[in-house]
Amino acid sequence: MTELIPNPCSVVAGSGEVRLTAHSQLYAGTATEGVGHWLRTVLWQATGLPLREGRELDDTEGDGIGLQLDSELGPEEYRLVSDSTGVLIEGGSATGVFWGAQTLRQLLGPDAYRRAPLSRDRAWIVPHVTIEDAPRFRWRGLMLDVARHFMPKEGVLRYLDLMAAHKLNVFHFHLTDDQGWRIEIRRHPRLTEVASWRARTKFGHRASRLWEEKPHGGYYTQDDIREIVAYAAERHITVVPEIDVPGHSQAAVAAYPELGNTDVTAASIEGGSALTVWDTWGISSNVLAPTDTTLRFYEGVFEEVLELFPSEFIHVGGDECPKEQWRESVAAKTRITELGLADEDELQSWFIGHFDKWLTARGRRLIGWDEILEGGLAPGAAVSSWRGYGGGVAAARAGHDVVMCPEQYVYLDHRQAPGEDEPVPIGFVRTLEDVYRFEPVPSQLGEAEAQHVLGTQANVWTEVMEDTARVDYQTFPRLAAFAEVAWSRLPAPQERDFADFERRMAAHYGRLDALGVAYRPPTGPRPWQRRPGVLGRPLEGPPPNR
């Protein structure tokens, strides 16, 4: 009964139970109607119970469900009380009520996650209990890279459901990279006509020489994006888009060569042929030119992005930008001189600063990977700290908001165990327990500085994840451990009760099974997930990129 993930702040068990039946009603008070619609839909799919609409809270007395706001609770805080009067979920906002509804679904058991009732005659039991709960962090994120391997829209919607089930609330949508451009920009049609497809795909890590000799690609139309954003909003998830600049941009340059450093690009292209969407992993040296043409082009891109995404933050990447072409480019050198900059690092800072001002003028905030600290950072910008804790510490001490996502703990493309059984293993070994013992707030920060830590995020880079099953395998069950770190107020890492987490996970695996998640079993890889030969060799050291 207390096998909940993430673990609530307070659980007080009672001695009875509420039985949901065909006569049960669901009352949704003012501003909770959307949550009521969602809960009625998922429970009807799983139980076959109609949960008729109650007009008053009293209609739910004894065997029903009530939803309402309580102004004394925080925005994401909720209280769930199951007793002789029925089930009542109260929240400080509709978001808090929604998280309480997610907890109710867990209390009903794994079959509450199915899309068809196993038996229409079974009783659906909610134990008597009082649960009071609120999140530790306001930013509890998952980043999904759809540039390296495209995930169709239905797969993205599925991951939003999985996030909501774990009380994660920020979906960082990595839409562009060297290997593909995944969002329709109507004023620049070649971004989808050319940049969304590559001729072949490298299969495995960078030490592998194996290739899949067929094109790979895809993109989301603007209507797809609107659907994804609306679907996320119904689940109280904010979608933060990422459009990578000035590095990780070879796909865009392949579509529009004038965006590149044209006075040096020809010499860097093998055989002098046209630049193409990159078909390997790592860091491409083909970066955006620091020209007015490039700025105007991307301002147009961001104008369409802002129309599609209402999020406060817009992610601009800013990481892993090689400076070789800028050092060789006469145009780039001239720009540095004109702007009175010291070097190419300051040129990148100027580039990021331009879009920080541009976004700020439109009521949005820029966020980027921690490389944007190099050369100076605009006051309102926030930082995704991925290269360990250092970037987050420096940013917070300088007064910038921070999302902690250090690769050593929360890069879920990293292998989950040593040995040759792990499919296409890369990076460091990061076990379920390693993720569970991750602490998002760096110990070096004082109390005031720690207030700049907005929260934390797990990142899923898909170089070695060719389909949804592989994404599932790398992401779960570690995302469940991460969700508890992001939501629950856990003790210091060394004091955390991992054995209790494993006990609760035993029940949670049943929920994941009902949801069809191809997670890595706690006992090791499934036989079909093992790949012999070169794909099974561990890759020592850091991952291919990021």
Tab-separated table of N, CA, C and O in Angstrom, residues 234-289:
chain	number	residue	atom	x	y	z
A	234	GLU	N	-2.053	19.180	-20.821
A	234	GLU	CA	-3.103	18.418	-20.139
A	234	GLU	C	-2.529	17.581	-19.005
A	234	GLU	O	-3.242	17.253	-18.053
A	235	ARG	N	-1.259	17.251	-19.097
A	235	ARG	CA	-0.582	16.455	-18.068
A	235	ARG	C	0.327	17.327	-17.207
A	235	ARG	O	1.195	16.819	-16.517
A	236	HIS	N	0.132	18.624	-17.284
A	236	HIS	CA	0.825	19.605	-16.452
A	236	HIS	C	2.338	19.527	-16.636
A	236	HIS	O	3.120	19.660	-15.696
A	237	ILE	N	2.723	19.312	-17.892
A	237	ILE	CA	4.122	19.260	-18.302
A	237	ILE	C	4.401	20.428	-19.235
A	237	ILE	O	3.634	20.685	-20.170
A	238	THR	N	5.494	21.130	-18.991
A	238	THR	CA	5.939	22.210	-19.860
A	238	THR	C	6.938	21.658	-20.867
A	238	THR	O	7.872	20.933	-20.500
A	239	VAL	N	6.761	21.996	-22.141
A	239	VAL	CA	7.697	21.571	-23.182
A	239	VAL	C	8.670	22.712	-23.460
A	239	VAL	O	8.258	23.812	-23.840
A	240	VAL	N	9.952	22.454	-23.261
A	240	VAL	CA	11.009	23.426	-23.530
A	240	VAL	C	11.743	22.986	-24.791
A	240	VAL	O	12.431	21.961	-24.782
A	241	PRO	N	11.600	23.719	-25.903
A	241	PRO	CA	12.268	23.318	-27.139
A	241	PRO	C	13.741	23.698	-27.127
A	241	PRO	O	14.131	24.702	-26.523
A	242	GLU	N	14.552	22.895	-27.808
A	242	GLU	CA	15.961	23.254	-27.997
A	242	GLU	C	16.265	23.355	-29.483
A	242	GLU	O	16.059	22.406	-30.247
A	243	ILE	N	16.743	24.530	-29.883
A	243	ILE	CA	17.271	24.774	-31.224
A	243	ILE	C	18.748	25.090	-31.040
A	243	ILE	O	19.117	26.129	-30.501
A	244	ASP	N	19.618	24.175	-31.478
A	244	ASP	CA	21.045	24.270	-31.154
A	244	ASP	C	21.746	25.331	-31.997
A	244	ASP	O	21.665	25.315	-33.235
A	245	VAL	N	22.443	26.262	-31.340
A	245	VAL	CA	23.303	27.253	-31.995
A	245	VAL	C	24.493	27.516	-31.070
A	245	VAL	O	24.364	27.353	-29.866
A	246	PRO	N	25.639	27.949	-31.601
A	246	PRO	CA	26.033	27.964	-33.002
A	246	PRO	C	26.651	26.651	-33.470
A	246	PRO	O	26.885	26.458	-34.653
A	247	GLY	N	26.950	25.742	-32.525
A	247	GLY	CA	27.466	24.427	-32.891
A	247	GLY	C	26.340	23.432	-33.086
A	247	GLY	O	25.155	23.779	-33.030
A	248	HIS	N	26.694	22.165	-33.345
A	248	HIS	CA	25.705	21.113	-33.595
A	248	HIS	C	24.691	21.560	-34.643
A	248	HIS	O	23.482	21.353	-34.489
A	249	SER	N	25.185	22.161	-35.711
A	249	SER	CA	24.295	22.778	-36.705
A	249	SER	C	24.577	22.333	-38.134
A	249	SER	O	24.145	22.974	-39.081
A	250	GLN	N	25.276	21.215	-38.327
A	250	GLN	CA	25.642	20.820	-39.689
A	250	GLN	C	24.408	20.533	-40.547
A	250	GLN	O	24.406	20.821	-41.741
A	251	ALA	N	23.348	19.979	-39.943
A	251	ALA	CA	22.151	19.689	-40.736
A	251	ALA	C	21.575	20.976	-41.326
A	251	ALA	O	21.188	21.018	-42.502
A	252	ALA	N	21.503	22.030	-40.512
A	252	ALA	CA	20.981	23.306	-41.007
A	252	ALA	C	21.874	23.886	-42.095
A	252	ALA	O	21.386	24.415	-43.108
A	253	VAL	N	23.202	23.783	-41.922
A	253	VAL	CA	24.135	24.310	-42.921
A	253	VAL	C	24.041	23.500	-44.215
A	253	VAL	O	24.180	24.048	-45.312
A	254	ALA	N	23.781	22.197	-44.101
A	254	ALA	CA	23.610	21.381	-45.301
A	254	ALA	C	22.420	21.851	-46.121
A	254	ALA	O	22.439	21.817	-47.357
A	255	ALA	N	21.374	22.308	-45.433
A	255	ALA	CA	20.179	22.788	-46.131
A	255	ALA	C	20.358	24.193	-46.666
A	255	ALA	O	19.872	24.520	-47.760
A	256	TYR	N	21.054	25.034	-45.911
A	256	TYR	CA	21.264	26.437	-46.284
A	256	TYR	C	22.748	26.753	-46.112
A	256	TYR	O	23.176	27.231	-45.055
A	257	PRO	N	23.567	26.480	-47.129
A	257	PRO	CA	25.025	26.638	-47.005
A	257	PRO	C	25.461	28.035	-46.600
A	257	PRO	O	26.534	28.199	-45.990
A	258	GLU	N	24.658	29.058	-46.900
A	258	GLU	CA	25.041	30.420	-46.540
A	258	GLU	C	25.099	30.635	-45.034
A	258	GLU	O	25.650	31.637	-44.558
A	259	LEU	N	24.553	29.699	-44.244
A	259	LEU	CA	24.645	29.794	-42.790
A	259	LEU	C	26.022	29.397	-42.276
A	259	LEU	O	26.380	29.705	-41.141
A	260	GLY	N	26.795	28.705	-43.107
A	260	GLY	CA	28.101	28.228	-42.685
A	260	GLY	C	29.213	29.216	-42.975
A	260	GLY	O	29.004	30.288	-43.557
A	261	ASN	N	30.390	28.857	-42.556
A	261	ASN	CA	31.579	29.684	-42.773
A	261	ASN	C	32.095	29.401	-44.181
A	261	ASN	O	33.037	28.632	-44.384
A	262	THR	N	31.467	30.015	-45.148
A	262	THR	CA	31.681	29.656	-46.549
A	262	THR	C	33.087	29.926	-47.046
A	262	THR	O	33.526	29.331	-48.037
A	263	ASP	N	33.823	30.807	-46.368
A	263	ASP	CA	35.189	31.079	-46.834
A	263	ASP	C	36.179	30.011	-46.382
A	263	ASP	O	37.327	30.011	-46.823
A	264	VAL	N	35.746	29.082	-45.528
A	264	VAL	CA	36.643	27.984	-45.125
A	264	VAL	C	35.980	26.623	-45.267
A	264	VAL	O	36.662	25.593	-45.228
A	265	THR	N	34.654	26.563	-45.434
A	265	THR	CA	33.949	25.288	-45.436
A	265	THR	C	34.398	24.374	-46.552
A	265	THR	O	34.591	23.170	-46.342
A	266	ALA	N	34.602	24.912	-47.743
A	266	ALA	CA	34.939	24.067	-48.884
A	266	ALA	C	36.188	23.231	-48.615
A	266	ALA	O	36.266	22.068	-49.002
A	267	ALA	N	37.152	23.819	-47.938
A	267	ALA	CA	38.398	23.091	-47.676
A	267	ALA	C	38.213	21.975	-46.659
A	267	ALA	O	39.008	21.047	-46.592
A	268	SER	N	37.147	22.066	-45.870
A	268	SER	CA	36.961	21.061	-44.816
A	268	SER	C	36.035	19.931	-45.240
A	268	SER	O	35.805	19.008	-44.479
A	269	ILE	N	35.497	20.001	-46.462
A	269	ILE	CA	34.590	18.972	-46.947
A	269	ILE	C	35.376	17.977	-47.781
A	269	ILE	O	36.071	18.337	-48.709
A	270	GLU	N	35.247	16.716	-47.433
A	270	GLU	CA	36.006	15.663	-48.098
A	270	GLU	C	35.673	15.621	-49.597
A	270	GLU	O	34.509	15.540	-49.981
A	271	GLY	N	36.683	15.699	-50.411
A	271	GLY	CA	36.493	15.600	-51.850
A	271	GLY	C	35.877	16.828	-52.487
A	271	GLY	O	35.586	16.838	-53.679
A	272	GLY	N	35.630	17.881	-51.701
A	272	GLY	CA	35.045	19.088	-52.246
A	272	GLY	C	33.575	18.978	-52.591
A	272	GLY	O	33.016	19.869	-53.230
A	273	SER	N	32.898	17.877	-52.198
A	273	SER	CA	31.477	17.721	-52.497
A	273	SER	C	30.646	18.551	-51.529
A	273	SER	O	31.142	19.079	-50.539
A	274	ALA	N	29.373	18.675	-51.814
A	274	ALA	CA	28.492	19.497	-50.990
A	274	ALA	C	28.379	18.916	-49.577
A	274	ALA	O	28.409	17.702	-49.372
A	275	LEU	N	28.248	19.814	-48.624
A	275	LEU	CA	28.055	19.398	-47.241
A	275	LEU	C	26.711	18.707	-47.104
A	275	LEU	O	25.718	19.141	-47.680
A	276	THR	N	26.678	17.612	-46.354
A	276	THR	CA	25.448	16.849	-46.156
A	276	THR	C	25.114	16.772	-44.671
A	276	THR	O	25.941	17.087	-43.815
A	277	VAL	N	23.895	16.344	-44.394
A	277	VAL	CA	23.516	16.066	-43.008
A	277	VAL	C	24.461	14.989	-42.484
A	277	VAL	O	24.684	13.963	-43.139
A	278	TRP	N	25.002	15.215	-41.310
A	278	TRP	CA	26.054	14.333	-40.804
A	278	TRP	C	25.515	12.948	-40.507
A	278	TRP	O	24.431	12.795	-39.932
A	279	ASP	N	26.288	11.912	-40.865
A	279	ASP	CA	25.824	10.541	-40.683
A	279	ASP	C	26.674	9.775	-39.664
A	279	ASP	O	26.702	8.545	-39.672
A	280	THR	N	27.384	10.502	-38.824
A	280	THR	CA	28.153	9.841	-37.769
A	280	THR	C	27.931	10.593	-36.468
A	280	THR	O	27.184	11.558	-36.407
A	281	TRP	N	28.547	10.114	-35.394
A	281	TRP	CA	28.368	10.742	-34.087
A	281	TRP	C	29.600	11.563	-33.731
A	281	TRP	O	30.592	11.550	-34.434
A	282	GLY	N	29.528	12.275	-32.641
A	282	GLY	CA	30.638	13.111	-32.222
A	282	GLY	C	30.311	14.588	-32.393
A	282	GLY	O	29.151	14.989	-32.333
A	283	ILE	N	31.331	15.393	-32.624
A	283	ILE	CA	31.165	16.845	-32.704
A	283	ILE	C	31.638	17.316	-34.073
A	283	ILE	O	32.821	17.220	-34.406
A	284	SER	N	30.750	17.837	-34.871
A	284	SER	CA	31.106	18.333	-36.199
A	284	SER	C	31.795	19.685	-36.088
A	284	SER	O	31.413	20.540	-35.280
A	285	SER	N	32.781	19.902	-36.934
A	285	SER	CA	33.481	21.193	-36.972
A	285	SER	C	32.723	22.234	-37.782
A	285	SER	O	33.099	23.405	-37.801
A	286	ASN	N	31.647	21.807	-38.458
A	286	ASN	CA	30.876	22.727	-39.294
A	286	ASN	C	29.849	23.463	-38.438
A	286	ASN	O	28.804	22.912	-38.077
A	287	VAL	N	30.165	24.707	-38.098
A	287	VAL	CA	29.334	25.497	-37.194
A	287	VAL	C	28.780	26.710	-37.933
A	287	VAL	O	29.184	27.019	-39.060
A	288	LEU	N	27.865	27.410	-37.299
A	288	LEU	CA	27.241	28.568	-37.923
A	288	LEU	C	28.224	29.730	-38.050
A	288	LEU	O	29.070	29.940	-37.173
A	289	ALA	N	28.091	30.474	-39.103
A	289	ALA	CA	28.894	31.682	-39.279
A	289	ALA	C	28.310	32.818	-38.443
A	289	ALA	O	27.090	32.980	-38.374
